[in-house]
Coordinates of C-alpha atoms and ligand atoms in Angstrom, one line a residue:
M10 CA 30.3 9.3 16.5
A11 CA 28.2 12.2 17.7
K12 CA 26.1 14.7 15.8
S13 CA 27.5 18.2 16.1
P14 CA 25.1 20.7 17.6
A15 CA 26.1 23.1 14.8
A16 CA 23.9 21.9 11.9
N17 CA 24.3 24.9 9.6
S18 CA 21.7 26.8 7.8
G19 CA 21.8 28.8 4.6
G20 CA 20.1 27.3 1.6
S21 CA 21.8 24.6 -0.4
N22 CA 25.0 25.0 1.6
E23 CA 23.6 23.6 4.7
Y24 CA 25.4 20.6 6.2
V25 CA 25.6 18.5 9.3
T26 CA 28.9 17.8 11.0
L27 CA 29.5 14.4 12.4
T28 CA 32.4 13.9 14.8
D29 CA 34.0 10.5 15.1
H30 CA 35.4 10.6 18.7
S31 CA 37.5 7.5 18.1
T32 CA 39.6 9.3 15.5
G33 CA 38.8 12.9 16.5
K34 CA 37.9 13.7 12.9
S35 CA 34.9 15.7 11.8
H36 CA 33.0 15.2 8.6
D37 CA 30.4 17.4 6.9
F38 CA 27.4 15.9 5.2
P39 CA 25.0 18.0 3.1
L40 CA 21.5 18.7 4.3
M41 CA 19.0 18.3 1.5
P42 CA 15.8 20.3 1.7
G43 CA 12.5 18.9 0.3
S44 CA 9.6 21.2 -0.8
T45 CA 8.1 20.5 2.6
G46 CA 8.9 18.2 5.6
P47 CA 12.2 17.5 7.4
K48 CA 15.5 18.0 5.6
V49 CA 17.5 14.8 5.0
I50 CA 21.2 14.3 5.6
N51 CA 22.9 13.0 2.5
I52 CA 25.1 10.2 3.8
G53 CA 26.0 8.8 0.3
K54 CA 29.7 9.4 1.1
L55 CA 29.6 8.3 4.7
Y56 CA 31.5 5.0 4.2
G57 CA 34.1 6.6 2.0
Q58 CA 34.7 9.4 4.5
T59 CA 34.4 7.6 7.8
G60 CA 34.6 3.8 7.1
H61 CA 31.3 3.3 8.8
F62 CA 27.8 2.3 7.6
T63 CA 24.5 3.4 9.3
Y64 CA 22.3 0.9 11.2
D65 CA 18.6 1.4 10.8
P66 CA 16.5 -1.8 10.9
G67 CA 13.1 -1.2 9.3
F68 CA 14.5 1.9 7.6
T69 CA 12.7 4.0 10.2
C70 CA 14.9 7.1 9.6
T71 CA 16.2 6.3 6.1
G72 CA 15.1 8.1 2.9
A73 CA 16.0 5.9 -0.1
C74 CA 14.8 8.2 -2.9
E75 CA 13.5 11.6 -4.0
S76 CA 9.8 11.6 -4.9
K77 CA 7.3 14.1 -6.1
L78 CA 4.2 12.0 -5.8
T79 CA 3.1 11.8 -2.1
Y80 CA 3.8 13.6 1.1
I81 CA 2.9 12.4 4.6
D82 CA 3.3 14.3 7.8
G83 CA 2.7 11.5 10.3
E84 CA 2.7 13.7 13.4
A85 CA 0.0 16.0 12.0
G86 CA -2.0 13.2 10.2
I87 CA -1.5 14.7 6.8
L88 CA -1.5 12.9 3.4
M89 CA -1.1 14.8 0.2
H90 CA -0.6 13.8 -3.4
K91 CA 1.2 16.4 -5.5
G92 CA 0.1 19.1 -3.0
Y93 CA -3.6 18.1 -2.8
M94 CA -4.9 16.9 0.6
I95 CA -6.4 13.4 0.5
E96 CA -9.6 14.7 2.0
D97 CA -9.9 17.3 -0.8
L98 CA -9.3 14.6 -3.4
A99 CA -11.8 12.3 -1.8
E100 CA -14.4 15.0 -1.9
H101 CA -13.8 16.6 -5.2
S102 CA -12.0 14.1 -7.4
D103 CA -12.0 10.4 -8.1
Y104 CA -9.7 7.4 -8.5
M105 CA -9.2 7.7 -12.3
E106 CA -8.2 11.4 -11.9
L107 CA -5.7 10.5 -9.2
C108 CA -4.3 7.7 -11.4
Y109 CA -3.9 10.2 -14.2
M110 CA -2.2 12.7 -11.9
L111 CA 0.2 10.1 -10.5
L112 CA 1.4 9.3 -14.0
N113 CA 1.4 12.9 -15.3
D114 CA 1.9 16.4 -13.8
D115 CA -1.4 17.4 -12.5
L116 CA -5.1 16.5 -12.3
P117 CA -6.6 16.1 -15.8
N118 CA -8.9 18.6 -17.5
K119 CA -12.1 17.2 -19.0
A120 CA -10.7 16.1 -22.3
E121 CA -7.6 14.5 -20.7
K122 CA -9.8 12.6 -18.2
A123 CA -12.0 11.3 -21.0
E124 CA -9.1 10.1 -23.0
F125 CA -7.4 8.5 -20.0
V126 CA -10.6 6.7 -18.9
K127 CA -11.1 5.4 -22.5
I128 CA -7.5 4.1 -22.6
I129 CA -7.9 2.3 -19.2
T130 CA -11.3 0.9 -20.2
E131 CA -10.0 -0.4 -23.4
H132 CA -7.1 -2.3 -21.7
S133 CA -9.3 -4.0 -19.2
M134 CA -9.5 -7.4 -20.9
I135 CA -6.8 -10.0 -20.3
H136 CA -5.2 -12.3 -22.9
E137 CA -7.5 -15.4 -23.2
Q138 CA -4.6 -17.7 -22.7
L139 CA -4.0 -16.2 -19.2
K140 CA -7.4 -17.6 -18.2
T141 CA -5.8 -21.1 -18.2
F142 CA -3.5 -20.1 -15.4
Y143 CA -6.4 -20.1 -13.0
D144 CA -7.1 -23.8 -13.6
G145 CA -3.7 -24.6 -12.2
F146 CA -4.7 -23.3 -8.7
R147 CA -6.7 -25.2 -6.1
R148 CA -10.2 -23.8 -5.8
G149 CA -9.5 -22.9 -2.2
A150 CA -6.3 -20.9 -3.0
H151 CA -6.1 -17.5 -1.3
P152 CA -6.8 -14.9 -4.1
M153 CA -3.6 -13.1 -3.1
A154 CA -1.6 -16.3 -4.0
I155 CA -3.3 -16.2 -7.4
M156 CA -2.6 -12.5 -7.8
C157 CA 1.2 -13.0 -7.1
G158 CA 1.3 -15.7 -9.8
V159 CA -0.9 -14.2 -12.5
V160 CA 0.4 -10.6 -12.3
G161 CA 4.0 -11.9 -12.4
A162 CA 3.0 -13.9 -15.5
L163 CA 1.8 -10.8 -17.3
S164 CA 5.3 -10.2 -18.5
A165 CA 5.1 -13.4 -20.5
F166 CA 1.9 -12.2 -22.2
Y167 CA 2.9 -8.6 -22.9
P168 CA 6.6 -8.8 -23.9
D169 CA 6.0 -5.8 -26.2
S170 CA 5.8 -3.5 -23.2
I171 CA 8.7 -4.6 -21.0
D172 CA 11.5 -2.5 -22.4
I173 CA 12.0 -0.4 -19.3
L174 CA 14.1 2.1 -21.2
D175 CA 11.4 3.1 -23.7
P176 CA 9.1 5.8 -22.2
V177 CA 6.2 4.8 -24.5
Q178 CA 6.4 1.2 -23.3
R179 CA 6.6 2.3 -19.7
K180 CA 3.3 4.3 -20.2
I181 CA 1.6 1.4 -21.9
T182 CA 2.6 -1.0 -19.1
A183 CA 1.2 1.4 -16.5
H184 CA -2.1 1.6 -18.4
R185 CA -2.2 -2.2 -18.8
L186 CA -1.6 -2.8 -15.1
V187 CA -4.1 -0.3 -13.8
A188 CA -6.7 -1.6 -16.3
K189 CA -6.2 -5.3 -15.9
M190 CA -5.8 -5.6 -12.1
P191 CA -9.6 -5.5 -11.3
T192 CA -10.2 -8.1 -14.0
I193 CA -7.5 -10.4 -12.6
G194 CA -8.7 -9.8 -9.0
A195 CA -12.4 -10.5 -9.8
M196 CA -11.4 -13.6 -11.8
A197 CA -9.5 -14.9 -8.7
Y198 CA -12.7 -14.6 -6.7
K199 CA -14.9 -16.2 -9.4
Y200 CA -12.5 -19.1 -9.7
S201 CA -12.6 -19.7 -5.9
I202 CA -16.4 -20.0 -5.9
G203 CA -16.7 -22.0 -9.1
Q204 CA -18.6 -19.4 -11.1
P205 CA -17.9 -18.4 -14.7
F206 CA -15.6 -15.4 -15.2
I207 CA -17.4 -12.2 -16.0
Y208 CA -15.7 -10.1 -18.8
P209 CA -15.2 -6.4 -18.2
R210 CA -17.7 -4.0 -19.7
N211 CA -16.8 -0.7 -21.4
D212 CA -19.9 1.1 -20.4
L213 CA -19.1 0.9 -16.7
T214 CA -16.8 3.1 -14.6
Y215 CA -13.7 1.5 -13.1
A216 CA -15.4 0.8 -9.7
E217 CA -18.7 -0.3 -11.3
N218 CA -16.8 -2.6 -13.6
F219 CA -15.0 -4.3 -10.8
L220 CA -18.2 -4.8 -8.8
H221 CA -19.9 -6.1 -11.8
M222 CA -17.1 -8.6 -12.6
M223 CA -17.2 -9.7 -8.9
F224 CA -20.9 -10.1 -8.4
A225 CA -22.7 -10.5 -11.8
V226 CA -23.5 -13.9 -13.2
P227 CA -24.2 -14.7 -16.9
A228 CA -27.8 -15.8 -16.0
A229 CA -29.0 -12.5 -14.6
E230 CA -28.7 -8.7 -14.8
Y231 CA -26.6 -7.1 -12.0
P232 CA -27.3 -3.5 -11.6
V233 CA -24.5 -1.9 -9.6
N234 CA -25.7 0.2 -6.6
P235 CA -24.3 3.7 -7.2
V236 CA -23.6 4.3 -3.5
V237 CA -21.6 1.1 -3.3
A238 CA -19.7 2.1 -6.5
K239 CA -18.9 5.5 -5.0
A240 CA -17.6 3.9 -1.8
M241 CA -15.6 1.5 -3.8
D242 CA -14.1 4.3 -5.9
R243 CA -13.2 6.1 -2.6
I244 CA -11.5 3.1 -1.2
F245 CA -9.5 2.8 -4.4
L246 CA -8.6 6.5 -4.2
L247 CA -7.6 6.4 -0.5
H248 CA -5.3 3.4 -1.1
A249 CA -3.7 4.7 -4.3
D250 CA -0.3 5.6 -3.0
H251 CA 1.4 6.1 0.3
E252 CA 5.0 7.0 -0.5
Q253 CA 7.8 4.5 0.5
N254 CA 5.7 1.9 2.4
A255 CA 6.9 -1.8 2.5
S256 CA 5.3 -2.9 -0.8
T257 CA 6.2 0.2 -2.7
S258 CA 9.8 0.0 -1.5
T259 CA 9.7 -3.7 -2.6
V260 CA 8.6 -2.6 -6.1
R261 CA 11.3 0.0 -6.2
L262 CA 14.0 -2.4 -5.0
A263 CA 12.9 -5.2 -7.5
G264 CA 12.7 -2.6 -10.2
S265 CA 16.1 -1.1 -9.4
T266 CA 17.7 -4.4 -10.7
G267 CA 16.2 -3.7 -14.1
A268 CA 13.5 -6.3 -13.6
N269 CA 10.4 -5.7 -15.7
P270 CA 7.5 -3.8 -14.2
F271 CA 5.1 -6.7 -14.1
A272 CA 7.6 -8.8 -12.1
S273 CA 8.3 -5.8 -9.9
V274 CA 4.6 -5.3 -9.1
A275 CA 4.2 -9.0 -8.4
A276 CA 6.9 -8.6 -5.8
G277 CA 4.9 -5.6 -4.3
I278 CA 1.8 -7.8 -4.1
A279 CA 3.7 -10.4 -2.1
A280 CA 4.9 -7.7 0.3
L281 CA 1.4 -6.2 0.6
W282 CA 0.0 -9.6 1.7
G283 CA 1.3 -9.6 5.2
P284 CA -1.0 -8.7 8.1
A285 CA 1.4 -5.9 9.3
H286 CA 0.7 -4.2 5.9
G287 CA -2.2 -4.8 3.4
G288 CA -3.4 -8.0 5.1
A289 CA -4.5 -5.9 8.1
N290 CA -8.0 -5.1 6.7
E291 CA -8.8 -8.8 6.5
A292 CA -7.2 -9.3 10.0
V293 CA -9.5 -6.4 11.4
I294 CA -12.7 -8.3 10.4
N295 CA -11.4 -11.6 11.8
M296 CA -10.4 -9.8 15.0
L297 CA -13.8 -8.1 15.3
A298 CA -15.6 -11.4 14.7
E299 CA -13.4 -13.1 17.3
I300 CA -14.2 -10.4 19.8
G301 CA -17.9 -11.2 19.0
T302 CA -19.7 -9.0 21.5
P303 CA -18.9 -5.5 23.0
D304 CA -18.5 -6.9 26.5
R305 CA -15.4 -8.7 25.4
I306 CA -13.6 -5.6 24.2
P307 CA -11.7 -4.9 27.4
E308 CA -10.3 -8.4 27.4
Y309 CA -8.9 -7.8 23.9
V310 CA -7.6 -4.3 24.7
D311 CA -5.8 -5.9 27.7
K312 CA -4.3 -8.6 25.5
A313 CA -3.0 -6.0 23.0
K314 CA -1.4 -4.1 25.9
D315 CA 0.2 -7.2 27.4
P316 CA 3.9 -7.3 26.5
E317 CA 3.9 -11.1 27.0
D318 CA 1.1 -11.5 24.4
E319 CA 1.9 -11.2 20.7
F320 CA -1.7 -10.1 19.9
R321 CA -2.1 -6.6 18.5
L322 CA -5.2 -4.6 17.7
F323 CA -5.4 -4.8 14.0
G324 CA -6.3 -1.5 12.3
F325 CA -4.4 0.4 15.0
G326 CA -1.0 1.9 14.8
H327 CA 1.1 2.9 11.9
R328 CA 4.8 3.3 11.1
V329 CA 4.4 6.9 10.0
Y330 CA 1.1 8.2 11.4
K331 CA 1.4 9.1 15.1
N332 CA -2.0 10.7 14.8
Y333 CA -5.4 9.8 13.3
D334 CA -4.8 8.3 9.8
P335 CA -6.5 10.9 7.5
R336 CA -7.8 8.1 5.3
A337 CA -9.5 6.4 8.3
K338 CA -11.4 9.7 8.9
V339 CA -12.7 9.8 5.4
L340 CA -13.7 6.1 5.5
Q341 CA -15.4 6.5 8.8
E342 CA -17.9 8.9 7.1
S343 CA -18.2 6.6 4.0
C344 CA -18.9 3.7 6.3
H345 CA -22.0 5.3 7.8
E346 CA -23.1 6.4 4.3
V347 CA -22.9 2.9 2.9
L348 CA -24.6 1.3 5.8
N349 CA -27.5 3.8 5.6
A350 CA -27.8 3.4 1.8
L351 CA -27.9 -0.4 2.2
G352 CA -30.4 -0.1 4.9
I353 CA -28.1 -1.8 7.4
E354 CA -29.3 -0.3 10.7
H355 CA -27.4 -2.6 13.0
E356 CA -24.1 -4.1 12.0
P357 CA -22.7 -5.9 15.0
L358 CA -19.1 -5.6 13.8
L359 CA -19.5 -1.9 13.4
D360 CA -20.8 -1.6 16.9
I361 CA -17.8 -3.4 18.2
A362 CA -15.5 -1.3 16.0
V363 CA -16.9 2.0 17.3
Q364 CA -16.7 0.9 20.9
L365 CA -13.3 -0.5 20.5
E366 CA -12.1 2.7 18.9
E367 CA -13.6 4.8 21.7
M368 CA -12.0 2.6 24.4
A369 CA -8.5 2.5 22.7
L370 CA -8.5 6.3 22.1
K371 CA -9.0 6.9 25.8
D372 CA -6.5 4.3 27.0
E373 CA -3.2 5.5 28.4
Y374 CA -1.2 2.8 26.6
F375 CA -2.6 3.8 23.1
I376 CA -2.3 7.5 23.9
E377 CA 1.3 7.2 25.1
K378 CA 2.3 5.1 22.1
K379 CA 0.3 7.3 19.7
L380 CA -1.7 4.4 18.3
F381 CA -4.7 5.6 16.3
P382 CA -7.0 3.8 13.9
N383 CA -5.5 3.4 10.5
V384 CA -7.1 3.1 7.0
D385 CA -7.8 -0.6 7.5
F386 CA -9.9 -0.1 10.5
Y387 CA -13.0 1.1 8.6
S388 CA -12.3 -0.2 5.1
G389 CA -12.9 -3.7 6.3
I390 CA -16.3 -2.8 7.7
I391 CA -17.4 -1.1 4.4
L392 CA -16.2 -4.0 2.4
K393 CA -18.0 -6.5 4.5
A394 CA -21.2 -4.4 4.3
I395 CA -21.1 -4.4 0.5
G396 CA -20.7 -8.2 0.5
M397 CA -17.0 -8.4 -0.4
P398 CA -15.6 -11.7 0.8
T399 CA -12.9 -11.2 3.5
T400 CA -10.2 -13.0 1.4
M401 CA -10.7 -10.3 -1.3
F402 CA -9.9 -7.3 1.0
T403 CA -6.2 -7.4 0.4
V404 CA -6.7 -8.0 -3.3
L405 CA -8.7 -4.8 -3.4
F406 CA -5.9 -3.0 -1.7
A407 CA -3.5 -4.4 -4.3
I408 CA -5.8 -3.3 -7.2
A409 CA -5.9 0.3 -5.7
R410 CA -2.1 0.4 -4.9
T411 CA -1.1 -0.7 -8.4
I412 CA -1.1 2.9 -9.6
G413 CA 1.2 3.9 -6.7
W414 CA 3.5 1.0 -7.4
I415 CA 3.8 1.7 -11.1
A416 CA 4.0 5.5 -10.7
Q417 CA 6.8 5.1 -8.2
W418 CA 8.5 2.5 -10.4
K419 CA 8.3 4.9 -13.4
E420 CA 9.6 7.8 -11.3
M421 CA 12.6 5.7 -10.2
I422 CA 13.4 4.6 -13.7
E423 CA 13.3 8.2 -14.9
D424 CA 15.4 9.5 -12.0
P425 CA 19.1 9.7 -13.1
T426 CA 20.3 9.5 -9.5
Q427 CA 18.7 6.1 -8.7
K428 CA 20.9 3.0 -8.5
L429 CA 20.6 -0.6 -7.7
G430 CA 19.1 -0.9 -4.2
R431 CA 21.5 -2.7 -2.0
P432 CA 21.4 -2.2 1.8
R433 CA 24.5 -3.0 4.0
Q434 CA 24.5 -4.8 7.3
L435 CA 26.2 -5.2 10.7
Y436 CA 27.8 -8.6 10.6
T437 CA 27.7 -10.4 14.0
G438 CA 28.4 -14.0 12.8
A439 CA 31.6 -16.1 13.2
T440 CA 34.9 -14.5 12.2
E441 CA 37.4 -16.3 9.9
R442 CA 38.1 -20.0 10.7
S443 CA 39.2 -23.1 8.9
V444 CA 37.0 -25.9 7.7
V445 CA 37.5 -29.1 9.7
A446 CA 37.5 -32.2 7.6
L447 CA 34.2 -34.0 7.7
H448 CA 35.6 -37.1 9.4
K449 CA 37.0 -35.0 12.2
R450 CA 33.8 -33.0 13.0
Ligands
ACO13 N1 -1.8 -3.0 19.2 C1 -1.1 -3.0 20.4 N2 0.2 -2.5 20.5 C2 0.7 -1.9 19.4 C3 0.0 -1.9 18.1 C4 -1.3 -2.4 18.1 N3 -2.0 -2.4 16.9 N4 0.8 -1.3 17.2 C5 2.0 -1.0 17.9 N5 1.9 -1.3 19.2 C6 2.9 -1.1 20.2 C7 4.1 -2.1 20.0 O1 3.9 -3.2 20.7 C8 5.3 -1.2 20.5 O2 5.3 -1.3 21.9 P1 6.7 -1.2 22.7 O3 7.2 0.2 22.4 O4 6.2 -1.4 24.1 O5 7.5 -2.3 22.1 C9 4.9 0.2 20.1 O6 3.4 0.2 20.0 C10 5.5 0.6 18.7 O7 5.1 -0.3 17.7 P2 6.1 -0.9 16.7 O8 5.6 -2.2 16.2 O9 7.5 -0.8 17.2 O10 5.9 0.2 15.5 P3 6.0 -0.1 14.0 O11 6.1 1.3 13.4 O12 7.1 -1.0 13.6 O13 4.6 -0.8 13.7 C11 2.6 -1.5 12.7 C12 3.6 -0.3 12.8 C13 3.3 -2.7 12.1 C14 1.6 -1.0 11.6 C15 1.9 -1.8 14.0 O14 1.3 -0.6 14.5 C16 0.9 -2.9 13.9 O15 1.3 -4.1 13.9 N6 -0.4 -2.6 13.8 C17 -1.4 -3.6 13.6 C18 -1.4 -4.1 12.2 C19 -2.1 -3.0 11.2 O16 -3.1 -2.5 11.5 N7 -1.3 -2.8 10.1 C20 -1.8 -1.9 9.1 C21 -0.9 -0.7 8.9 S1 -1.6 0.4 7.8 C22 -1.3 -0.2 6.2 O17 -0.4 -1.0 5.9 C23 -2.2 0.2 5.2

């Protein structure tokens, strides 16, 4: 089957003609334009018309939904939410405003923001009974393991907000999830170090509150450093949504079955955990520590380039960005701000990171494969500088991405064209045969 060179133009009547050379038949498939970015070929009727499926492992060329939330141009290194560039949002907006926008039409005005912040603040406590869940985990459990369990269990605690067909309940669930994730995450950490849980405080901002629940103890005051809180808020904002990435697609797929939003988000947390996705920020720090000193960088760059070696430079490369990840650029700036504000003049891991980045960006292998630093490259260093334990890095990503997951889930439920997600396959196993009786095998 070959693509005809004559992809037509002319507004909504555009189509692409595919010719099946085995039958000599041609079939037209509509081209759907987005508001920006490449048009997509609607192959919904492909099997019906041709008897063939498409084959696209990793969904590298497959659009599974229509979305108005986030746009990425990977070649140009552009990330926009509802038309606003991520750099602009990082400079002139904040995480709560972005959360509001992802659940509503546009950025909030002053009154809308105040009301939204109040709602989120007032939903930040968790059911007291949920605390007993933590006791069931081993102290050394990875906090992401705790997150998968506890977030999934929320559906048992808030059954009043899991009717997915009720728009009011969908909104309440979104608020509950965004509000409770920092509390659940911070409790996972406190449990692991044997300290008492710290309850959320309504006089603190979202980022301040999270830092307070992480680092305060009942015995002493814990004033949150405003520079650290600002960096934290920026990290949340930069990770809020990233269109149809692996964890978001997981949330949509789970949600497409009618599963409740808490269960769907728990599935997203599991997908985020892997080192090829959200686990990369933790892997970056482990890798920089393993490199240890700048003189060993060439050895690791060579390892990453060696096709026989499975090692990859964590924090480099991205499925969509074939240019500098715009979020990494913003974080590079924040990284220096935070280190200056904390009076950290010399951070050995940052020195290694800077030199590693320089070397990789000049290396033919990385240039040719378009491997640039991604968001995880710098977020790990900032988090380390502010004293965040490495095992919490991916938890932080999960907290930030919760708004993206729930906004995408909500968009899917409200989209009349969405159906149960169910990919097809190319079967290469045995063809029909008879079972040989056990005594004859
Ligand atoms: N180091 C060395 N080589 C790399 C790297 C890397 N970090 N990333 C990709 N490559 C190479 C691959 O070996 C492959 O080489 P080949 O063409 O010779 O086979 C080529 O570049 C293309 O890579 P793929 O893995 O095919 O591309 P894909 O889009 O599937 O991978 C991924 C994207 C998984 C992110 C990859 O770049 C990677 O593993 N990076 C390291 C992990 C990481 O930082 N993940 C965070 C992603 S950002 C996020 O989730 C927030």
